[in-house]
Short mmCIF file of C-alpha atoms in Angstrom, two decimals:
data_model
loop_
_atom_site.label_atom_id
_atom_site.label_comp_id
_atom_site.label_asym_id
_atom_site.label_seq_id
_atom_site.Cartn_x
_atom_site.Cartn_y
_atom_site.Cartn_z
CA MET G 3 104.90 91.55 89.18
CA ASP G 4 107.06 88.93 88.58
CA ARG G 5 108.09 87.64 91.71
CA ILE G 6 104.54 88.70 92.44
CA VAL G 7 103.23 85.57 89.76
CA VAL G 8 105.94 82.82 91.24
CA PHE G 9 104.92 83.79 94.96
CA LEU G 10 101.13 82.94 93.93
CA LEU G 11 102.05 80.26 91.90
CA LEU G 12 104.37 78.25 94.75
CA ILE G 13 101.34 79.12 97.00
CA LEU G 14 98.12 78.00 94.54
CA THR G 15 99.35 75.97 92.26
CA GLY G 16 102.16 74.41 93.90
CA CYS G 17 102.51 70.63 91.44
CA ALA G 18 99.38 69.14 91.92
CA ALA G 19 97.35 66.67 88.86
CA THR G 20 93.78 66.87 88.76
CA PRO G 21 92.94 63.74 91.25
CA LYS G 22 90.80 61.01 89.76
CA ASP G 23 87.66 61.51 91.87
CA LYS G 24 83.88 60.34 90.27
CA ASP G 25 82.78 64.25 91.14
CA PHE G 26 85.27 65.83 89.18
CA GLU G 27 84.74 66.42 85.51
CA GLU G 28 87.68 67.75 82.85
CA MET G 29 85.76 69.87 80.56
CA ILE G 30 86.27 72.08 77.25
CA PHE G 31 84.31 74.46 76.43
CA TYR G 32 84.81 76.82 72.96
CA VAL G 33 84.19 80.61 73.75
CA PRO G 34 84.05 83.19 71.25
CA LYS G 35 87.04 84.86 70.36
CA ASP G 36 85.96 88.07 70.44
CA TYR G 37 82.44 89.06 71.66
CA ASN G 38 82.81 92.40 69.32
CA ASN G 39 83.06 90.35 67.11
CA MET G 40 81.35 87.21 66.66
CA SER G 41 82.46 85.70 63.56
CA SER G 42 86.24 85.72 64.36
CA GLY G 43 85.59 82.01 65.13
CA LYS G 44 86.21 80.83 68.77
CA ILE G 45 88.90 79.59 71.28
CA LYS G 46 89.37 76.66 73.76
CA LEU G 47 89.37 76.68 77.09
CA ASN G 48 89.85 74.72 80.11
CA ALA G 49 87.82 73.91 83.06
CA MET G 50 87.26 71.62 85.15
CA ILE G 51 83.73 70.75 87.26
CA HIS G 52 83.26 68.60 91.00
CA ARG G 53 80.02 68.00 91.21
CA ALA G 54 77.99 68.55 94.48
CA LYS G 55 77.82 65.87 96.52
CA ASP G 56 74.90 66.41 98.74
CA LYS G 57 72.91 66.29 95.11
CA LYS G 58 69.57 67.03 96.27
CA ASN G 59 70.70 70.58 99.02
CA ARG G 60 73.38 71.98 95.70
CA ILE G 61 72.84 76.16 96.13
CA GLY G 62 74.46 76.14 92.52
CA LEU G 63 77.78 76.67 90.77
CA LEU G 64 80.46 78.60 92.34
CA VAL G 65 83.27 79.93 90.25
CA LEU G 66 86.96 79.87 90.95
CA ASN G 67 89.61 82.47 89.88
CA PHE G 68 92.72 82.92 91.70
CA GLY G 69 94.66 85.77 90.48
CA GLY G 70 98.02 86.72 88.97
CA PRO G 71 97.16 87.84 86.30
CA GLY G 72 98.48 84.43 84.20
CA GLY G 73 97.54 81.93 87.04
CA GLU G 74 95.79 79.23 86.02
CA ALA G 75 92.66 77.83 88.33
CA VAL G 76 91.94 73.69 87.54
CA GLU G 77 95.32 72.32 89.20
CA SER G 78 94.54 75.06 91.81
CA ALA G 79 90.80 74.50 92.07
CA SER G 80 91.87 70.70 91.98
CA GLN G 81 94.32 70.65 94.88
CA MET G 82 91.74 72.97 97.10
CA ILE G 83 89.16 70.50 96.84
CA SER G 84 91.23 67.22 97.02
CA GLU G 85 93.50 68.83 99.92
CA LYS G 86 89.98 69.41 101.66
CA SER G 87 90.61 73.14 101.83
CA PHE G 88 87.18 74.01 101.42
CA PRO G 89 84.76 73.05 104.46
CA GLN G 90 82.95 69.75 103.45
CA SER G 91 79.62 72.27 103.52
CA ILE G 92 80.82 73.79 100.30
CA ILE G 93 81.72 70.49 98.35
CA ASP G 94 78.44 69.40 99.17
CA ARG G 95 76.39 71.90 97.83
CA PHE G 96 78.53 73.47 95.24
CA ASP G 97 78.62 72.93 91.95
CA ILE G 98 83.23 74.27 91.87
CA LEU G 99 84.12 75.53 88.41
CA ALA G 100 87.78 76.09 87.66
CA ILE G 101 88.34 77.19 84.21
CA ASP G 102 92.09 78.47 83.01
CA PRO G 103 92.11 81.61 81.72
CA ARG G 104 92.63 82.64 78.59
CA GLY G 105 96.66 82.59 78.36
CA THR G 106 96.94 80.37 81.39
CA GLY G 107 97.36 76.72 81.69
CA LYS G 108 95.92 74.40 78.80
CA SER G 109 93.77 76.99 78.00
CA GLU G 110 94.47 78.52 74.03
CA PHE G 111 97.33 81.54 74.05
CA VAL G 112 99.22 79.70 76.31
CA SER G 113 101.50 78.04 73.44
CA ASP G 114 102.07 81.30 72.03
CA LEU G 115 103.08 83.01 74.92
CA ALA G 116 105.42 79.24 75.63
CA ARG G 117 107.75 79.60 72.79
CA CYS G 118 109.08 82.73 74.41
CA SER G 119 109.17 82.34 78.11
CA PHE G 120 112.58 81.26 78.75
CA ASN G 121 113.97 83.70 77.16
CA ASN G 122 112.57 86.49 78.65
CA GLU G 123 111.82 87.75 74.29
CA CYS G 124 108.08 88.09 74.63
CA ASP G 125 107.32 91.68 73.91
CA SER G 126 105.95 90.78 70.49
CA GLU G 127 103.86 88.13 71.68
CA LYS G 128 102.65 90.02 74.95
CA GLU G 129 101.60 92.32 71.86
CA SER G 130 99.98 89.55 69.71
CA VAL G 131 98.19 87.95 71.89
CA GLY G 132 97.59 91.02 74.89
CA PHE G 133 93.97 92.02 73.18
CA ASN G 134 93.14 88.81 73.01
CA ILE G 135 93.24 88.13 76.75
CA SER G 136 92.11 90.55 78.35
CA THR G 137 89.95 90.82 81.76
CA MET G 138 86.74 92.01 79.29
CA LYS G 139 87.32 89.02 76.75
CA PHE G 140 87.52 86.82 80.09
CA THR G 141 84.78 87.94 82.50
CA GLN G 142 82.65 87.54 78.97
CA ASP G 143 83.91 83.52 78.70
CA ILE G 144 82.39 83.03 82.51
CA ASP G 145 78.88 84.25 81.06
CA TYR G 146 78.84 82.56 78.46
CA ILE G 147 79.57 78.81 80.23
CA ARG G 148 77.24 79.77 82.92
CA LYS G 149 74.55 80.16 79.92
CA SER G 150 76.14 77.24 78.35
CA LEU G 151 75.50 75.29 81.50
CA ASN G 152 72.19 76.58 82.05
CA GLU G 153 72.22 78.36 85.13
CA ASP G 154 70.79 81.22 86.02
CA LYS G 155 73.48 81.99 88.11
CA ILE G 156 76.68 81.77 89.83
CA THR G 157 78.54 82.59 93.00
CA PHE G 158 82.05 83.79 92.45
CA LEU G 159 85.19 83.86 94.61
CA GLY G 160 88.34 85.37 93.61
CA TYR G 161 91.39 85.75 94.90
CA SER G 162 93.68 89.03 93.97
CA TYR G 163 93.99 89.84 90.31
CA GLY G 164 90.80 87.56 90.19
CA THR G 165 88.82 90.30 92.31
CA LYS G 166 89.03 92.79 89.11
CA ILE G 167 87.18 89.51 87.36
CA GLY G 168 84.35 89.95 89.80
CA GLN G 169 84.30 93.41 90.24
CA LEU G 170 83.57 93.32 86.75
CA TYR G 171 81.53 90.87 86.50
CA SER G 172 79.10 92.23 88.96
CA PHE G 173 78.75 95.28 87.11
CA LEU G 174 78.36 93.39 83.51
CA TYR G 175 75.81 91.21 84.69
CA PRO G 176 74.32 92.17 88.08
CA GLN G 177 71.27 90.00 87.67
CA ASN G 178 73.73 86.51 87.09
CA ILE G 179 74.96 86.95 90.07
CA ARG G 180 74.33 85.43 93.31
CA GLY G 181 77.53 86.27 95.63
CA VAL G 182 80.96 87.25 95.05
CA VAL G 183 83.45 86.75 97.73
CA LEU G 184 86.86 89.48 96.71
CA ASP G 185 89.78 87.73 98.83
CA SER G 186 92.66 90.38 98.80
CA PRO G 187 91.16 92.75 96.70
CA THR G 188 92.95 95.16 94.04
CA SER G 189 89.77 98.23 93.02
CA ILE G 190 89.21 97.82 89.25
CA GLU G 191 88.93 101.92 89.10
CA HIS G 192 92.53 101.97 88.12
CA GLY G 193 93.15 103.53 84.53
CA ASN G 194 96.67 101.92 84.47
CA ALA G 195 99.60 99.99 85.86
CA ILE G 196 101.66 102.72 87.31
CA GLU G 197 98.09 104.15 88.73
CA GLU G 198 97.07 100.76 90.20
CA SER G 199 100.79 100.50 92.28
CA MET G 200 100.65 103.65 93.95
CA THR G 201 99.64 102.21 97.38
CA MET G 202 102.59 99.27 96.87
CA PRO G 203 104.57 101.66 98.92
CA PHE G 204 101.88 102.61 102.14
CA SER G 205 101.81 98.83 102.35
CA TYR G 206 105.44 97.68 102.20
CA GLU G 207 106.19 100.02 104.57
CA ARG G 208 103.80 98.87 107.08
CA VAL G 209 104.62 95.08 106.61
CA MET G 210 108.54 96.35 107.96
CA TYR G 211 107.31 98.42 110.82
CA HIS G 212 105.83 95.42 112.08
CA ARG G 213 108.43 93.15 111.23
CA LEU G 214 111.47 95.49 112.80
CA SER G 215 111.87 97.64 115.66
CA LYS G 216 112.14 102.07 115.20
CA SER G 217 115.62 101.48 115.90
CA GLU G 218 116.46 98.69 113.00
CA ILE G 219 114.06 100.80 110.72
CA GLU G 220 116.26 103.84 111.72
CA LEU G 221 119.71 101.71 110.61
CA ILE G 222 118.11 100.97 107.34
CA LYS G 223 117.12 105.06 106.69
CA ASN G 224 120.42 105.51 107.10
CA ILE G 225 121.88 103.31 104.92
CA ASN G 226 119.21 104.44 102.28
CA ASN G 227 120.17 107.67 102.49
CA LYS G 228 123.97 107.05 102.00
CA ILE G 229 123.03 105.59 98.53
CA LYS G 230 121.13 108.28 98.32
CA ALA G 231 123.71 110.45 98.35
CA HIS G 232 126.73 108.77 97.29
CA GLU G 233 125.06 106.08 95.03
CA ILE G 234 126.85 103.07 97.53
CA TYR G 235 127.14 102.41 100.47
CA THR G 236 130.34 100.29 101.20
CA THR G 237 130.07 97.44 104.34
CA LYS G 238 132.57 97.10 107.09
CA ASP G 239 133.04 94.27 105.14
CA ASP G 240 133.77 96.01 102.11
CA TYR G 241 130.82 95.28 100.12
CA LYS G 242 128.99 97.35 97.52
CA ILE G 243 125.33 97.76 98.19
CA ASP G 244 123.83 100.10 95.31
CA GLN G 245 120.01 100.89 95.00
CA ASP G 246 119.34 97.22 93.13
CA ASN G 247 121.23 95.65 96.18
CA PHE G 248 119.34 97.55 97.97
CA ASN G 249 115.85 97.08 96.86
CA LYS G 250 116.66 93.03 97.51
CA LEU G 251 117.85 93.71 100.76
CA LEU G 252 113.90 95.31 101.15
CA GLU G 253 112.40 92.63 99.36
CA THR G 254 113.10 90.20 101.61
CA ILE G 255 111.31 92.33 104.71
CA ILE G 256 108.37 92.48 102.69
CA SER G 257 108.27 89.81 100.42
CA THR G 258 108.67 86.73 102.09
CA ASN G 259 106.52 84.36 104.37
CA ASP G 260 106.49 84.18 108.19
CA ASP G 261 108.56 81.12 108.13
CA GLU G 262 111.53 82.45 105.62
CA TRP G 263 111.34 85.64 107.59
CA SER G 264 112.23 84.10 110.88
CA ASN G 265 115.34 82.24 109.25
CA ILE G 266 116.41 85.68 107.40
CA LYS G 267 115.78 88.55 110.46
CA PRO G 268 118.79 87.34 112.35
CA SER G 269 121.32 87.73 109.88
CA LEU G 270 119.70 91.06 108.77
CA ILE G 271 119.45 92.98 112.20
CA SER G 272 123.02 91.37 112.60
CA PHE G 273 124.56 93.18 109.28
CA LEU G 274 122.01 96.20 110.84
CA LYS G 275 124.08 96.73 114.01
CA THR G 276 127.65 95.80 112.47
CA GLU G 277 127.32 96.32 109.28
CA LYS G 278 128.94 93.06 107.82
CA PHE G 279 126.82 91.60 105.25
CA TYR G 280 128.55 88.42 104.48
CA ASP G 281 126.66 86.51 106.55
CA TYR G 282 123.33 87.91 105.88
CA ILE G 283 124.42 87.18 101.63
CA VAL G 284 124.75 83.60 103.05
CA LYS G 285 121.14 83.21 104.27
CA ILE G 286 119.72 84.79 102.04
CA GLN G 287 122.00 82.60 99.02
CA GLU G 288 120.39 79.32 100.90
CA ILE G 289 116.93 80.57 100.12
CA GLU G 290 117.88 81.18 97.06
CA SER G 291 118.86 77.63 96.47
CA SER G 292 115.98 76.10 97.65
CA ASP G 293 113.97 78.04 95.65
CA SER G 294 115.97 76.79 92.58
CA ASN G 295 115.21 73.40 93.21
CA ASP G 296 111.77 74.21 91.79
CA SER G 297 110.31 71.79 88.75
CA SER G 298 111.10 73.07 85.47
CA ASN G 299 107.80 72.92 84.79
CA LEU G 300 107.33 75.13 87.62
CA SER G 301 109.32 77.53 86.22
CA LEU G 302 107.82 77.40 83.03
CA ALA G 303 104.65 77.75 84.46
CA ALA G 304 105.19 81.09 86.16
CA ALA G 305 107.69 82.50 82.61
CA ILE G 306 103.70 82.22 81.11
CA ALA G 307 102.10 84.00 83.75
CA SER G 308 104.49 86.66 83.59
CA ALA G 309 104.29 86.75 79.84
CA SER G 310 100.43 86.71 80.82
CA THR G 311 100.14 88.94 83.31
CA GLY G 312 101.58 91.65 81.49
CA SER G 313 99.69 91.43 78.26
CA ILE G 314 96.46 91.92 80.59
CA ASN G 315 97.42 94.70 82.39
CA CYS G 316 99.41 96.66 79.40
CA SER G 317 95.48 95.93 77.43
CA ASP G 318 92.97 96.18 79.98
CA GLU G 319 94.02 100.48 80.50
CA ASN G 320 91.96 102.75 79.67
CA LYS G 321 94.01 105.78 80.97
CA PRO G 322 97.66 104.61 78.59
CA LEU G 323 100.38 106.94 79.90
CA LEU G 324 103.08 108.23 77.26
CA ASP G 325 106.60 106.24 77.19
CA SER G 326 108.36 109.67 79.02
CA GLU G 327 105.37 110.05 81.87
CA ILE G 328 106.20 105.85 82.56
CA GLU G 329 109.96 106.52 82.54
CA ASN G 330 109.51 109.82 84.64
CA SER G 331 107.59 108.46 87.01
CA LEU G 332 109.99 107.80 89.98
CA SER G 333 109.72 110.84 91.57
CA LEU G 334 105.98 109.57 92.28
CA PHE G 335 106.34 106.62 93.96
CA GLU G 336 108.94 108.50 96.42
CA ARG G 337 107.02 110.81 97.22
CA LYS G 338 105.03 107.85 98.76
CA SER G 339 107.93 106.62 100.58
CA SER G 340 111.84 107.28 99.98
CA LEU G 341 112.60 103.94 100.93
CA PHE G 342 110.19 101.65 99.55
CA GLY G 343 109.53 104.36 96.12
CA SER G 344 112.18 102.47 94.36
CA LEU G 345 111.40 99.59 94.73
CA ALA G 346 107.91 99.47 93.77
CA TYR G 347 108.60 101.45 90.36
CA ASN G 348 110.71 98.89 89.80
CA ALA G 349 108.27 96.59 90.00
CA TYR G 350 105.77 97.97 87.70
CA TYR G 351 107.38 101.05 85.45
CA ASN G 352 108.67 99.44 82.38
CA MET G 353 105.56 96.93 81.92
CA CYS G 354 103.91 98.56 79.24
CA LEU G 355 107.06 100.75 78.17
CA GLY G 356 106.41 101.01 74.70
CA TRP G 357 103.72 99.11 74.35
CA LYS G 358 101.86 99.66 71.08
CA ALA G 359 99.31 97.14 70.38
CA LYS G 360 95.96 97.03 70.65
CA ARG G 361 93.77 97.38 73.41
CA ASP G 362 90.51 96.47 75.20
CA PRO G 363 90.16 98.75 78.39
CA LEU G 364 88.50 98.15 80.81
CA PRO G 365 85.04 100.14 81.44
CA TYR G 366 86.09 103.02 84.01
CA ILE G 367 83.80 101.93 86.67
CA SER G 368 83.61 104.21 90.35
CA LYS G 369 80.80 102.90 91.91
CA VAL G 370 78.65 99.67 91.48
CA ASN G 371 75.00 99.52 92.72
CA ASN G 372 74.24 96.62 93.35
CA ARG G 373 71.75 94.85 95.26
CA VAL G 374 73.87 91.70 96.06
CA PRO G 375 75.89 91.80 99.32
CA ILE G 376 79.37 91.49 98.70
CA LEU G 377 82.01 90.12 100.73
CA ILE G 378 85.49 91.95 100.72
CA ILE G 379 88.70 90.48 102.68
CA GLY G 380 91.50 92.07 102.81
CA GLY G 381 94.58 91.99 105.19
CA LYS G 382 96.04 95.23 106.75
CA LEU G 383 99.31 93.55 106.12
CA ASP G 384 99.68 92.43 102.82
CA SER G 385 101.96 93.72 100.75
CA VAL G 386 100.47 91.72 97.06
CA THR G 387 97.63 94.01 97.28
CA PRO G 388 97.48 96.79 99.94
CA TYR G 389 94.68 97.06 102.24
CA GLU G 390 94.11 100.32 100.81
CA GLU G 391 92.64 98.88 97.98
CA ALA G 392 90.15 96.95 100.08
CA ILE G 393 88.54 100.24 101.29
CA LYS G 394 88.59 101.56 97.95
CA VAL G 395 86.59 98.49 96.97
CA ASP G 396 84.50 99.24 99.62
CA LYS G 397 83.69 102.10 99.04
CA MET G 398 83.10 101.54 95.22
CA TYR G 399 79.82 99.40 96.54
CA LEU G 400 76.73 100.89 96.89
CA GLY G 401 74.23 98.05 98.09
CA ASN G 402 75.34 96.13 100.45
CA LYS G 403 78.66 94.65 101.57
CA LYS G 404 80.90 94.00 104.03
CA LEU G 405 84.57 94.22 104.69
CA ILE G 406 86.63 91.90 106.67
CA THR G 407 89.93 93.01 107.62
CA VAL G 408 93.40 90.78 108.88
CA ASN G 409 95.49 91.88 111.27
CA ASN G 410 98.66 91.08 111.91
CA ILE G 411 99.57 88.41 109.27
CA VAL G 412 101.95 89.13 107.26
CA SER G 413 99.68 86.98 103.80
CA HIS G 414 98.10 86.90 100.73
CA GLY G 415 95.02 85.55 99.97
CA PHE G 416 93.05 84.50 103.58
CA SER G 417 89.78 82.73 103.18
CA PHE G 418 90.10 78.47 102.58
CA SER G 419 94.04 79.14 103.12
CA TYR G 420 94.81 77.76 106.67
CA SER G 421 95.48 81.80 107.73
CA ASP G 422 92.28 82.43 109.67
CA ALA G 423 89.78 80.80 111.41
CA TYR G 424 87.51 82.76 111.39
CA VAL G 425 87.45 84.54 107.84
CA ASP G 426 87.11 80.94 106.82
CA TYR G 427 83.71 80.64 108.83
CA ILE G 428 82.43 84.08 107.31
CA THR G 429 83.10 83.06 104.15
CA GLU G 430 81.42 79.31 104.03
CA LYS G 431 78.68 81.39 106.04
CA TYR G 432 77.86 83.68 103.63
CA LEU G 433 78.90 81.01 100.18
CA LEU G 434 75.97 79.25 101.68
CA ASN G 435 73.76 82.58 102.44
CA PRO G 436 75.16 85.94 101.48
CA ASN G 437 72.47 87.88 103.14
CA SER G 438 73.86 85.70 105.84
CA ILE G 439 77.25 88.64 106.37
CA ILE G 440 75.28 92.00 106.18
CA ASP G 441 74.99 92.11 110.09
CA ASN G 442 77.94 93.79 111.00
CA THR G 443 78.67 91.16 114.24
#
């Protein structure tokens, strides 16, 4: 999960600063710390609003969330607007609102996580703030801010984990929602992090079969079988590959973007055919060296986001597992995929291991009967939020909904990201008129 958070920060955040534009307003909102205990006081949330340029034809408030969990929103939204990622019609007709969720950006609880992040010793801090930065509380924050801005309804655009917020908002406040776009969704139905991650091996395999031939995959399976049998696989140039190193190799197949993959693939194919590992190691080191040139501020942001991820995911659980159940879950992953089971297990199993803090569990939601049309965008080759999640979300909504499937792109987060013009067209059309997409065209 940590690699995913870093990846999302690199893609969605960059190092942008809030642009100086007369239509931008930086804002601070003070919201209840705990909506079940209003005497607990208020906390600060950092926000930005970009006012609609066409005031006469203004539609309303468009709320953005970029996921993570642990992803900020203000800088990302500012960058998208200044770089004209949004169609002009959206900028003209919506007040675009981005709120840094609790524990992100410049909002409350960031300092608690920042103090420990570089040393990667955030267990106590994660547990102390987890209850206060839950998905439930931030969803309630959005509606509290809606009321403070005197808006009857909001339109919501969420990416990745942000789609959980959109699903929860449409469940809790259906009367206050004009439309919801769920881009690269993950279902709100899951009771814990392990349960949520069970579809990951399927998505990893789909990306692998897209990028490699059957004969190349057979060579990878052969290495996997040797490691399973002997714990170590020795290459012809005498490199020792254990399960951890093999997982890193698999990661490069499924997590790199298309440009990086085109650089890595020749070295990987050469290794598979010759069983000589040196050239492949050199190529990976080149990429890692390039990545290490990121600014220290971005590194800190990624570390804070990683700590926030664990805090939110564990606080959200409504079906917590015993430590013994978490530690013994490897076989469940490996039943899904003998190749990628271990990789998925390592990414998630220890997220809530030893968690003792108070939780703020998500409500159990299996069906949402919503009269507001819902637009769902899922990628067949999305290895961050698997396509199975988009199908699950589609089935959860009993009312009007439309699932747009993106094929043949290894990516995550599709609308207004330069990845698919058709998705941009459908999303723009939906935001301007949510009823327009319920025609199955």
